[in-house]
Amino acid sequence: MKRILLDTHVLLWWLADDPELGTNARDLISNGTNEIYVSAASSWEISIKKRNGKLTGPDNIDGIVQQERFIKLPISLIHGELAGQLPDHHKDPFDRMLIAQAQTEKLTILTADEKMKQYDAAVIMVVV
């Protein structure tokens, strides 16, 4: 069993059945023995970028995450503290939060973002 935290773009690719996701990532997400986590940071990022016209995405991420039987990962104070203390390898605050959550909760991030590998966190790269 793997405990996997989906990067926001991976979540969106999964929901849109986007070929960018790749077979390995699809297998990991659909494997019923794996625990798949979605951070509140992803919902926050999606809603901000939708409002700013930078992306289109589904409404009601909370309901969709529940329907997909993914595990909702709230943001805690320790997550916020750790995200603020991370080295500046990545400027994106949403990604920094995902890294902090992965480190704190012992999760593996599923991502296509090479910058994530610069941190002391377990990462599985999406191969497209």
Short mmCIF file of C-alpha atoms in Angstrom, two decimals:
data_model
loop_
_atom_site.label_atom_id
_atom_site.label_comp_id
_atom_site.label_asym_id
_atom_site.label_seq_id
_atom_site.Cartn_x
_atom_site.Cartn_y
_atom_site.Cartn_z
CA MET A 1 0.00 0.00 0.00
CA LYS A 2 1.20 3.47 -0.92
CA ARG A 3 0.03 6.74 0.64
CA ILE A 4 -0.09 9.19 -2.27
CA LEU A 5 -0.74 12.94 -2.27
CA LEU A 6 -1.93 14.18 -5.65
CA ASP A 7 -0.39 17.37 -6.98
CA THR A 8 -3.14 19.71 -8.18
CA HIS A 9 -2.46 19.19 -11.88
CA VAL A 10 -2.50 15.41 -11.36
CA LEU A 11 -5.90 15.66 -9.68
CA LEU A 12 -7.23 17.72 -12.60
CA TRP A 13 -5.76 15.30 -15.16
CA TRP A 14 -7.38 12.39 -13.32
CA LEU A 15 -10.79 14.08 -13.22
CA ALA A 16 -10.58 15.07 -16.91
CA ASP A 17 -9.26 11.65 -17.97
CA ASP A 18 -6.38 13.56 -19.57
CA PRO A 19 -3.79 11.46 -21.43
CA GLU A 20 -1.05 13.61 -19.84
CA LEU A 21 -1.55 11.54 -16.70
CA GLY A 22 0.03 8.41 -18.15
CA THR A 23 -0.56 4.74 -17.44
CA ASN A 24 1.64 4.37 -14.35
CA ALA A 25 -0.04 7.27 -12.56
CA ARG A 26 -3.50 5.99 -13.49
CA ASP A 27 -2.62 2.57 -12.13
CA LEU A 28 -1.38 4.07 -8.85
CA ILE A 29 -4.52 6.17 -8.39
CA SER A 30 -6.97 3.45 -9.35
CA ASN A 31 -5.28 0.76 -7.23
CA GLY A 32 -7.75 0.20 -4.40
CA THR A 33 -4.98 -0.73 -1.96
CA ASN A 34 -3.39 2.74 -2.20
CA GLU A 35 -4.56 5.66 -0.08
CA ILE A 36 -5.02 8.72 -2.31
CA TYR A 37 -4.96 12.12 -0.62
CA VAL A 38 -6.10 15.50 -1.92
CA SER A 39 -5.01 18.59 -0.05
CA ALA A 40 -7.22 21.53 0.81
CA ALA A 41 -4.42 23.52 -0.85
CA SER A 42 -5.41 21.99 -4.20
CA SER A 43 -9.01 23.06 -3.80
CA TRP A 44 -7.82 26.52 -2.84
CA GLU A 45 -5.44 26.69 -5.83
CA ILE A 46 -8.12 25.52 -8.27
CA SER A 47 -10.68 28.04 -7.04
CA ILE A 48 -8.22 30.96 -7.21
CA LYS A 49 -7.00 30.05 -10.70
CA LYS A 50 -10.56 29.54 -11.94
CA ARG A 51 -11.55 32.95 -10.60
CA ASN A 52 -8.54 34.53 -12.32
CA GLY A 53 -9.31 32.78 -15.61
CA LYS A 54 -6.06 30.79 -15.54
CA LEU A 55 -7.75 27.40 -15.68
CA THR A 56 -11.04 25.68 -16.07
CA GLY A 57 -11.90 22.98 -13.63
CA PRO A 58 -14.81 21.37 -11.91
CA ASP A 59 -16.89 22.97 -9.21
CA ASN A 60 -17.49 21.22 -5.90
CA ILE A 61 -14.03 19.69 -5.50
CA ASP A 62 -15.04 18.58 -2.00
CA GLY A 63 -17.91 16.48 -3.33
CA ILE A 64 -15.84 15.11 -6.20
CA VAL A 65 -13.02 14.08 -3.87
CA GLN A 66 -15.54 12.29 -1.68
CA GLN A 67 -17.15 10.62 -4.70
CA GLU A 68 -13.73 9.42 -5.90
CA ARG A 69 -13.13 8.02 -2.39
CA PHE A 70 -9.97 10.04 -2.01
CA ILE A 71 -8.91 11.19 1.45
CA LYS A 72 -9.35 14.88 2.22
CA LEU A 73 -6.21 16.41 3.72
CA PRO A 74 -6.85 19.61 5.68
CA ILE A 75 -4.16 22.22 6.26
CA SER A 76 -2.92 22.32 9.85
CA LEU A 77 -0.85 24.89 11.70
CA ILE A 78 2.19 22.62 11.59
CA HIS A 79 1.79 22.33 7.81
CA GLY A 80 1.77 26.11 7.53
CA GLU A 81 4.78 26.48 9.78
CA LEU A 82 6.82 23.91 7.86
CA ALA A 83 5.81 25.33 4.45
CA GLY A 84 7.16 28.71 5.55
CA GLN A 85 10.48 27.16 6.63
CA LEU A 86 11.18 25.22 3.43
CA PRO A 87 14.15 26.25 1.26
CA ASP A 88 13.24 28.46 -1.69
CA HIS A 89 13.57 25.77 -4.38
CA HIS A 90 9.95 26.33 -5.31
CA LYS A 91 8.24 29.73 -5.25
CA ASP A 92 4.67 28.40 -5.67
CA PRO A 93 3.01 28.57 -2.21
CA PHE A 94 0.53 25.81 -3.08
CA ASP A 95 3.32 23.41 -4.02
CA ARG A 96 5.27 24.37 -0.90
CA MET A 97 2.21 23.46 1.15
CA LEU A 98 1.93 20.08 -0.59
CA ILE A 99 5.59 19.40 0.17
CA ALA A 100 5.12 20.33 3.82
CA GLN A 101 2.07 18.09 4.06
CA ALA A 102 3.87 15.19 2.40
CA GLN A 103 6.79 15.54 4.79
CA THR A 104 4.62 15.83 7.88
CA GLU A 105 2.13 13.11 6.99
CA LYS A 106 4.69 10.73 5.38
CA LEU A 107 3.00 10.85 1.97
CA THR A 108 4.45 10.44 -1.52
CA ILE A 109 3.65 13.26 -3.94
CA LEU A 110 2.48 12.22 -7.42
CA THR A 111 3.50 15.06 -9.74
CA ALA A 112 4.97 16.09 -13.08
CA ASP A 113 6.79 19.03 -11.44
CA GLU A 114 10.55 18.39 -11.42
CA LYS A 115 11.10 21.07 -8.74
CA MET A 116 9.38 18.86 -6.17
CA LYS A 117 12.35 16.48 -6.27
CA GLN A 118 14.61 19.17 -4.77
CA TYR A 119 12.96 18.74 -1.36
CA ASP A 120 13.29 16.04 1.24
CA ALA A 121 9.97 14.43 0.31
CA ALA A 122 9.06 11.21 -1.44
CA VAL A 123 8.07 11.94 -5.06
CA ILE A 124 6.73 9.80 -7.89
CA MET A 125 7.07 11.52 -11.24
CA VAL A 126 4.25 11.29 -13.76
CA VAL A 127 5.74 10.07 -17.02
CA VAL A 128 3.88 11.43 -20.03
#
